[in-house]
Amino acid sequence: MAARSMGCGVQRLLSILHGHTGPRGWLPSRVSPRRRGASRLPGSTPAAVDPAQPASYPTLSVLASRQPAAFWGPLARDTLVWDTLYHTVWDCDFRSGKIGWFLGGQLNVSGNCWRPHAAWPTH
């Protein structure tokens, strides 16, 4: 079951990165423009992916592991509603156990979960 769920999540991520919406994306095509605007979910591809070169899962995986800030920064900025935007995407030193993601940022996780499904204005 976990593998199936992971596969669905990977497919959804690839759809979003390639700018697709619908059954595998976050916004179905029947969502009104007003509601789509209220959700702040992008209709374009984040800066981490070159739209001229659609990336495969292995390519995205390599980018995420080699350049985590370049991959996850635009994705988090463009798909989540932040109360306070982060100043540093990634600050990790695995040898010392120091792990830091999206430093300085604050968001409402539950709001980011339900907001795409409701016509609710963002700040």
Short mmCIF file of N, CA and C in Angstrom, two decimals:
data_model
loop_
_atom_site.label_atom_id
_atom_site.label_comp_id
_atom_site.label_asym_id
_atom_site.label_seq_id
_atom_site.Cartn_x
_atom_site.Cartn_y
_atom_site.Cartn_z
N MET A 1 0.82 -1.20 0.00
CA MET A 1 0.00 0.00 0.00
C MET A 1 0.87 1.26 0.00
N ALA A 2 1.93 1.24 0.80
CA ALA A 2 2.80 2.42 0.85
C ALA A 2 3.44 2.69 -0.51
N ALA A 3 3.84 1.64 -1.20
CA ALA A 3 4.46 1.83 -2.51
C ALA A 3 3.46 2.42 -3.49
N ARG A 4 2.22 1.96 -3.42
CA ARG A 4 1.21 2.50 -4.32
C ARG A 4 0.97 3.98 -4.02
N SER A 5 0.86 4.32 -2.74
CA SER A 5 0.66 5.71 -2.37
C SER A 5 1.83 6.57 -2.81
N MET A 6 3.03 6.07 -2.64
CA MET A 6 4.22 6.80 -3.05
C MET A 6 4.20 7.02 -4.55
N GLY A 7 3.80 6.00 -5.31
CA GLY A 7 3.73 6.13 -6.76
C GLY A 7 2.74 7.19 -7.19
N CYS A 8 1.58 7.23 -6.53
CA CYS A 8 0.58 8.25 -6.85
C CYS A 8 1.11 9.64 -6.53
N GLY A 9 1.82 9.76 -5.42
CA GLY A 9 2.39 11.05 -5.05
C GLY A 9 3.44 11.52 -6.04
N VAL A 10 4.25 10.59 -6.51
CA VAL A 10 5.28 10.93 -7.50
C VAL A 10 4.62 11.38 -8.79
N GLN A 11 3.58 10.67 -9.22
CA GLN A 11 2.86 11.06 -10.43
C GLN A 11 2.25 12.45 -10.27
N ARG A 12 1.68 12.74 -9.11
CA ARG A 12 1.08 14.06 -8.87
C ARG A 12 2.15 15.14 -8.92
N LEU A 13 3.31 14.87 -8.29
CA LEU A 13 4.41 15.84 -8.31
C LEU A 13 4.86 16.11 -9.74
N LEU A 14 5.04 15.05 -10.53
CA LEU A 14 5.46 15.24 -11.92
C LEU A 14 4.42 16.03 -12.70
N SER A 15 3.13 15.76 -12.47
CA SER A 15 2.07 16.51 -13.16
C SER A 15 2.14 17.99 -12.82
N ILE A 16 2.32 18.29 -11.55
CA ILE A 16 2.38 19.68 -11.11
C ILE A 16 3.61 20.36 -11.69
N LEU A 17 4.75 19.67 -11.65
CA LEU A 17 5.98 20.26 -12.18
C LEU A 17 5.89 20.54 -13.66
N HIS A 18 5.11 19.75 -14.37
CA HIS A 18 4.96 19.96 -15.81
C HIS A 18 3.79 20.87 -16.14
N GLY A 19 3.14 21.45 -15.11
CA GLY A 19 2.08 22.43 -15.34
C GLY A 19 0.74 21.83 -15.70
N HIS A 20 0.55 20.52 -15.45
CA HIS A 20 -0.72 19.89 -15.77
C HIS A 20 -1.67 20.01 -14.59
N THR A 21 -2.94 20.12 -14.89
CA THR A 21 -3.97 20.10 -13.86
C THR A 21 -4.95 19.01 -14.24
N GLY A 22 -5.86 18.71 -13.36
CA GLY A 22 -6.86 17.70 -13.66
C GLY A 22 -6.78 16.56 -12.67
N PRO A 23 -7.19 15.36 -13.09
CA PRO A 23 -7.29 14.26 -12.15
C PRO A 23 -5.99 13.96 -11.41
N ARG A 24 -4.85 14.13 -12.05
CA ARG A 24 -3.58 13.84 -11.37
C ARG A 24 -2.94 15.11 -10.80
N GLY A 25 -3.44 16.28 -11.17
CA GLY A 25 -2.90 17.52 -10.62
C GLY A 25 -3.74 17.96 -9.44
N TRP A 26 -3.48 19.14 -8.91
CA TRP A 26 -4.23 19.61 -7.76
C TRP A 26 -5.51 20.31 -8.14
N LEU A 27 -5.56 20.91 -9.28
CA LEU A 27 -6.75 21.67 -9.65
C LEU A 27 -7.46 21.02 -10.83
N PRO A 28 -8.68 20.52 -10.63
CA PRO A 28 -9.42 19.97 -11.76
C PRO A 28 -9.74 21.07 -12.77
N SER A 29 -9.93 20.68 -14.01
CA SER A 29 -10.18 21.67 -15.07
C SER A 29 -11.49 22.41 -14.85
N ARG A 30 -12.40 21.85 -14.08
CA ARG A 30 -13.70 22.50 -13.87
C ARG A 30 -13.67 23.61 -12.81
N VAL A 31 -12.52 23.86 -12.19
CA VAL A 31 -12.40 24.91 -11.18
C VAL A 31 -12.48 26.26 -11.87
N SER A 32 -13.31 27.14 -11.32
CA SER A 32 -13.49 28.46 -11.92
C SER A 32 -12.21 29.29 -11.80
N PRO A 33 -12.00 30.25 -12.72
CA PRO A 33 -10.81 31.11 -12.63
C PRO A 33 -10.71 31.85 -11.31
N ARG A 34 -11.87 32.29 -10.75
CA ARG A 34 -11.85 32.99 -9.47
C ARG A 34 -11.33 32.08 -8.35
N ARG A 35 -11.83 30.86 -8.33
CA ARG A 35 -11.40 29.91 -7.31
C ARG A 35 -9.94 29.50 -7.52
N ARG A 36 -9.56 29.32 -8.77
CA ARG A 36 -8.17 28.97 -9.08
C ARG A 36 -7.24 30.08 -8.58
N GLY A 37 -7.63 31.35 -8.77
CA GLY A 37 -6.82 32.47 -8.31
C GLY A 37 -6.75 32.53 -6.80
N ALA A 38 -7.86 32.20 -6.12
CA ALA A 38 -7.88 32.22 -4.66
C ALA A 38 -6.98 31.15 -4.07
N SER A 39 -6.81 30.05 -4.79
CA SER A 39 -6.00 28.96 -4.25
C SER A 39 -4.51 29.24 -4.33
N ARG A 40 -4.11 30.18 -5.20
CA ARG A 40 -2.71 30.53 -5.43
C ARG A 40 -1.87 29.38 -5.96
N LEU A 41 -2.50 28.32 -6.44
CA LEU A 41 -1.71 27.24 -7.03
C LEU A 41 -1.32 27.65 -8.43
N PRO A 42 -0.07 27.44 -8.80
CA PRO A 42 0.41 27.93 -10.08
C PRO A 42 -0.11 27.11 -11.25
N GLY A 43 -0.28 27.77 -12.37
CA GLY A 43 -0.61 27.08 -13.59
C GLY A 43 0.62 26.87 -14.44
N SER A 44 1.73 27.43 -14.01
CA SER A 44 2.97 27.31 -14.77
C SER A 44 3.95 26.41 -14.02
N THR A 45 5.00 26.09 -14.68
CA THR A 45 6.01 25.21 -14.12
C THR A 45 6.94 25.99 -13.20
N PRO A 46 7.27 25.46 -12.01
CA PRO A 46 8.22 26.14 -11.14
C PRO A 46 9.58 26.29 -11.81
N ALA A 47 10.36 27.23 -11.32
CA ALA A 47 11.65 27.53 -11.92
C ALA A 47 12.63 26.37 -11.88
N ALA A 48 12.40 25.40 -11.01
CA ALA A 48 13.32 24.27 -10.89
C ALA A 48 13.29 23.37 -12.12
N VAL A 49 12.26 23.48 -12.95
CA VAL A 49 12.13 22.60 -14.11
C VAL A 49 12.05 23.45 -15.36
N ASP A 50 12.85 23.11 -16.35
CA ASP A 50 12.84 23.82 -17.63
C ASP A 50 11.65 23.33 -18.45
N PRO A 51 10.66 24.21 -18.75
CA PRO A 51 9.48 23.77 -19.48
C PRO A 51 9.79 23.23 -20.88
N ALA A 52 10.90 23.64 -21.46
CA ALA A 52 11.26 23.15 -22.79
C ALA A 52 11.77 21.71 -22.73
N GLN A 53 12.23 21.29 -21.57
CA GLN A 53 12.76 19.94 -21.39
C GLN A 53 11.98 19.24 -20.28
N PRO A 54 10.82 18.63 -20.58
CA PRO A 54 10.09 17.93 -19.52
C PRO A 54 10.99 16.88 -18.87
N ALA A 55 11.04 16.91 -17.56
CA ALA A 55 11.97 16.05 -16.83
C ALA A 55 11.30 14.74 -16.43
N SER A 56 12.09 13.70 -16.42
CA SER A 56 11.63 12.40 -15.96
C SER A 56 11.86 12.31 -14.45
N TYR A 57 11.29 11.29 -13.84
CA TYR A 57 11.49 11.12 -12.41
C TYR A 57 12.98 10.99 -12.05
N PRO A 58 13.77 10.16 -12.77
CA PRO A 58 15.20 10.08 -12.42
C PRO A 58 15.92 11.43 -12.52
N THR A 59 15.57 12.23 -13.53
CA THR A 59 16.20 13.55 -13.68
C THR A 59 15.84 14.45 -12.51
N LEU A 60 14.56 14.46 -12.13
CA LEU A 60 14.12 15.29 -11.01
C LEU A 60 14.75 14.81 -9.70
N SER A 61 14.88 13.51 -9.54
CA SER A 61 15.49 12.95 -8.34
C SER A 61 16.94 13.39 -8.21
N VAL A 62 17.68 13.38 -9.31
CA VAL A 62 19.08 13.82 -9.29
C VAL A 62 19.16 15.31 -8.95
N LEU A 63 18.30 16.12 -9.56
CA LEU A 63 18.29 17.55 -9.27
C LEU A 63 17.98 17.80 -7.80
N ALA A 64 16.98 17.09 -7.26
CA ALA A 64 16.60 17.28 -5.86
C ALA A 64 17.73 16.89 -4.91
N SER A 65 18.50 15.87 -5.25
CA SER A 65 19.58 15.45 -4.35
C SER A 65 20.85 16.29 -4.52
N ARG A 66 21.13 16.75 -5.73
CA ARG A 66 22.36 17.53 -5.95
C ARG A 66 22.19 19.01 -5.67
N GLN A 67 21.01 19.54 -5.94
CA GLN A 67 20.74 20.97 -5.74
C GLN A 67 19.40 21.13 -5.00
N PRO A 68 19.34 20.73 -3.73
CA PRO A 68 18.06 20.75 -3.02
C PRO A 68 17.42 22.14 -2.95
N ALA A 69 18.21 23.17 -2.75
CA ALA A 69 17.63 24.52 -2.67
C ALA A 69 17.03 24.95 -4.00
N ALA A 70 17.71 24.64 -5.09
CA ALA A 70 17.21 25.01 -6.42
C ALA A 70 15.96 24.23 -6.80
N PHE A 71 15.83 23.01 -6.31
CA PHE A 71 14.67 22.19 -6.63
C PHE A 71 13.48 22.50 -5.71
N TRP A 72 13.70 22.40 -4.39
CA TRP A 72 12.60 22.53 -3.44
C TRP A 72 12.19 23.98 -3.17
N GLY A 73 13.10 24.94 -3.31
CA GLY A 73 12.76 26.34 -3.05
C GLY A 73 11.63 26.85 -3.91
N PRO A 74 11.76 26.81 -5.24
CA PRO A 74 10.68 27.29 -6.10
C PRO A 74 9.40 26.47 -5.95
N LEU A 75 9.54 25.19 -5.73
CA LEU A 75 8.36 24.34 -5.57
C LEU A 75 7.57 24.73 -4.32
N ALA A 76 8.27 24.94 -3.20
CA ALA A 76 7.60 25.35 -1.97
C ALA A 76 7.05 26.77 -2.08
N ARG A 77 7.81 27.66 -2.69
CA ARG A 77 7.37 29.05 -2.83
C ARG A 77 6.11 29.15 -3.69
N ASP A 78 6.07 28.37 -4.78
CA ASP A 78 4.98 28.49 -5.74
C ASP A 78 3.74 27.67 -5.40
N THR A 79 3.85 26.67 -4.53
CA THR A 79 2.70 25.81 -4.27
C THR A 79 2.13 25.93 -2.88
N LEU A 80 2.83 26.55 -1.94
CA LEU A 80 2.33 26.71 -0.58
C LEU A 80 2.05 28.18 -0.30
N VAL A 81 1.09 28.41 0.59
CA VAL A 81 0.80 29.77 1.05
C VAL A 81 1.58 29.98 2.34
N TRP A 82 2.49 30.92 2.32
CA TRP A 82 3.37 31.19 3.46
C TRP A 82 2.86 32.40 4.23
N ASP A 83 2.77 32.29 5.56
CA ASP A 83 2.48 33.46 6.40
C ASP A 83 3.71 34.37 6.43
N THR A 84 4.88 33.77 6.56
CA THR A 84 6.16 34.47 6.49
C THR A 84 7.05 33.65 5.56
N LEU A 85 7.51 34.26 4.48
CA LEU A 85 8.35 33.54 3.52
C LEU A 85 9.71 33.22 4.13
N TYR A 86 10.22 32.06 3.86
CA TYR A 86 11.52 31.62 4.36
C TYR A 86 12.65 32.47 3.75
N HIS A 87 13.77 32.55 4.45
CA HIS A 87 14.94 33.27 3.92
C HIS A 87 16.01 32.29 3.42
N THR A 88 15.98 31.05 3.90
CA THR A 88 16.94 30.03 3.48
C THR A 88 16.20 28.73 3.24
N VAL A 89 16.36 28.15 2.05
CA VAL A 89 15.66 26.91 1.72
C VAL A 89 16.25 25.73 2.47
N TRP A 90 17.57 25.60 2.46
CA TRP A 90 18.20 24.37 2.92
C TRP A 90 19.51 24.69 3.61
N ASP A 91 19.66 24.22 4.84
CA ASP A 91 20.90 24.39 5.58
C ASP A 91 21.13 23.10 6.37
N CYS A 92 21.84 22.16 5.77
CA CYS A 92 22.02 20.84 6.38
C CYS A 92 23.49 20.43 6.39
N ASP A 93 23.87 19.79 7.47
CA ASP A 93 25.18 19.13 7.58
C ASP A 93 24.91 17.77 8.20
N PHE A 94 24.86 16.75 7.35
CA PHE A 94 24.47 15.43 7.81
C PHE A 94 25.48 14.82 8.77
N ARG A 95 26.75 15.19 8.65
CA ARG A 95 27.78 14.65 9.56
C ARG A 95 27.53 15.08 10.99
N SER A 96 27.11 16.32 11.18
CA SER A 96 26.88 16.81 12.54
C SER A 96 25.42 16.65 12.98
N GLY A 97 24.56 16.24 12.07
CA GLY A 97 23.15 16.06 12.41
C GLY A 97 22.33 17.34 12.33
N LYS A 98 22.90 18.39 11.75
CA LYS A 98 22.18 19.67 11.63
C LYS A 98 21.31 19.62 10.37
N ILE A 99 20.00 19.70 10.57
CA ILE A 99 19.06 19.65 9.46
C ILE A 99 18.16 20.88 9.55
N GLY A 100 18.13 21.69 8.51
CA GLY A 100 17.29 22.87 8.49
C GLY A 100 16.67 23.10 7.13
N TRP A 101 15.36 23.19 7.09
CA TRP A 101 14.62 23.43 5.84
C TRP A 101 13.73 24.65 6.01
N PHE A 102 13.70 25.50 5.03
CA PHE A 102 12.81 26.67 4.96
C PHE A 102 12.92 27.52 6.22
N LEU A 103 14.15 27.90 6.54
CA LEU A 103 14.44 28.66 7.76
C LEU A 103 13.79 30.04 7.70
N GLY A 104 13.19 30.41 8.81
CA GLY A 104 12.53 31.69 8.93
C GLY A 104 11.10 31.69 8.40
N GLY A 105 10.70 30.63 7.74
CA GLY A 105 9.36 30.56 7.15
C GLY A 105 8.33 30.06 8.14
N GLN A 106 7.12 30.59 7.99
CA GLN A 106 5.99 30.13 8.78
C GLN A 106 4.82 29.91 7.84
N LEU A 107 4.12 28.80 8.05
CA LEU A 107 2.93 28.53 7.26
C LEU A 107 1.92 27.78 8.11
N ASN A 108 0.70 27.77 7.65
CA ASN A 108 -0.38 27.04 8.30
C ASN A 108 -0.59 25.78 7.47
N VAL A 109 -0.09 24.65 7.97
CA VAL A 109 -0.15 23.41 7.20
C VAL A 109 -1.59 23.01 6.91
N SER A 110 -2.47 23.09 7.91
CA SER A 110 -3.86 22.70 7.66
C SER A 110 -4.51 23.64 6.66
N GLY A 111 -4.18 24.91 6.69
CA GLY A 111 -4.70 25.85 5.70
C GLY A 111 -4.25 25.51 4.30
N ASN A 112 -3.00 25.09 4.15
CA ASN A 112 -2.50 24.68 2.84
C ASN A 112 -3.16 23.41 2.36
N CYS A 113 -3.65 22.57 3.29
CA CYS A 113 -4.33 21.34 2.89
C CYS A 113 -5.75 21.61 2.40
N TRP A 114 -6.51 22.45 3.11
CA TRP A 114 -7.91 22.65 2.72
C TRP A 114 -8.11 23.80 1.74
N ARG A 115 -7.21 24.76 1.71
CA ARG A 115 -7.41 25.94 0.87
C ARG A 115 -7.61 25.62 -0.61
N PRO A 116 -6.90 24.64 -1.20
CA PRO A 116 -7.13 24.35 -2.63
C PRO A 116 -8.55 23.85 -2.91
N HIS A 117 -9.24 23.37 -1.89
CA HIS A 117 -10.58 22.82 -2.09
C HIS A 117 -11.68 23.82 -1.77
N ALA A 118 -11.33 24.98 -1.27
CA ALA A 118 -12.32 25.98 -0.88
C ALA A 118 -12.01 27.31 -1.55
N ALA A 119 -13.06 28.05 -1.86
CA ALA A 119 -12.87 29.39 -2.43
C ALA A 119 -12.64 30.35 -1.26
N TRP A 120 -11.44 30.35 -0.73
CA TRP A 120 -11.10 31.16 0.43
C TRP A 120 -9.95 32.07 0.07
N PRO A 121 -10.08 33.36 0.30
CA PRO A 121 -8.99 34.28 -0.07
C PRO A 121 -7.76 34.06 0.81
N THR A 122 -6.60 34.26 0.22
CA THR A 122 -5.35 34.18 0.98
C THR A 122 -5.00 35.58 1.46
N HIS A 123 -4.03 35.70 2.36
CA HIS A 123 -3.65 37.02 2.90
C HIS A 123 -3.25 37.93 1.78
#
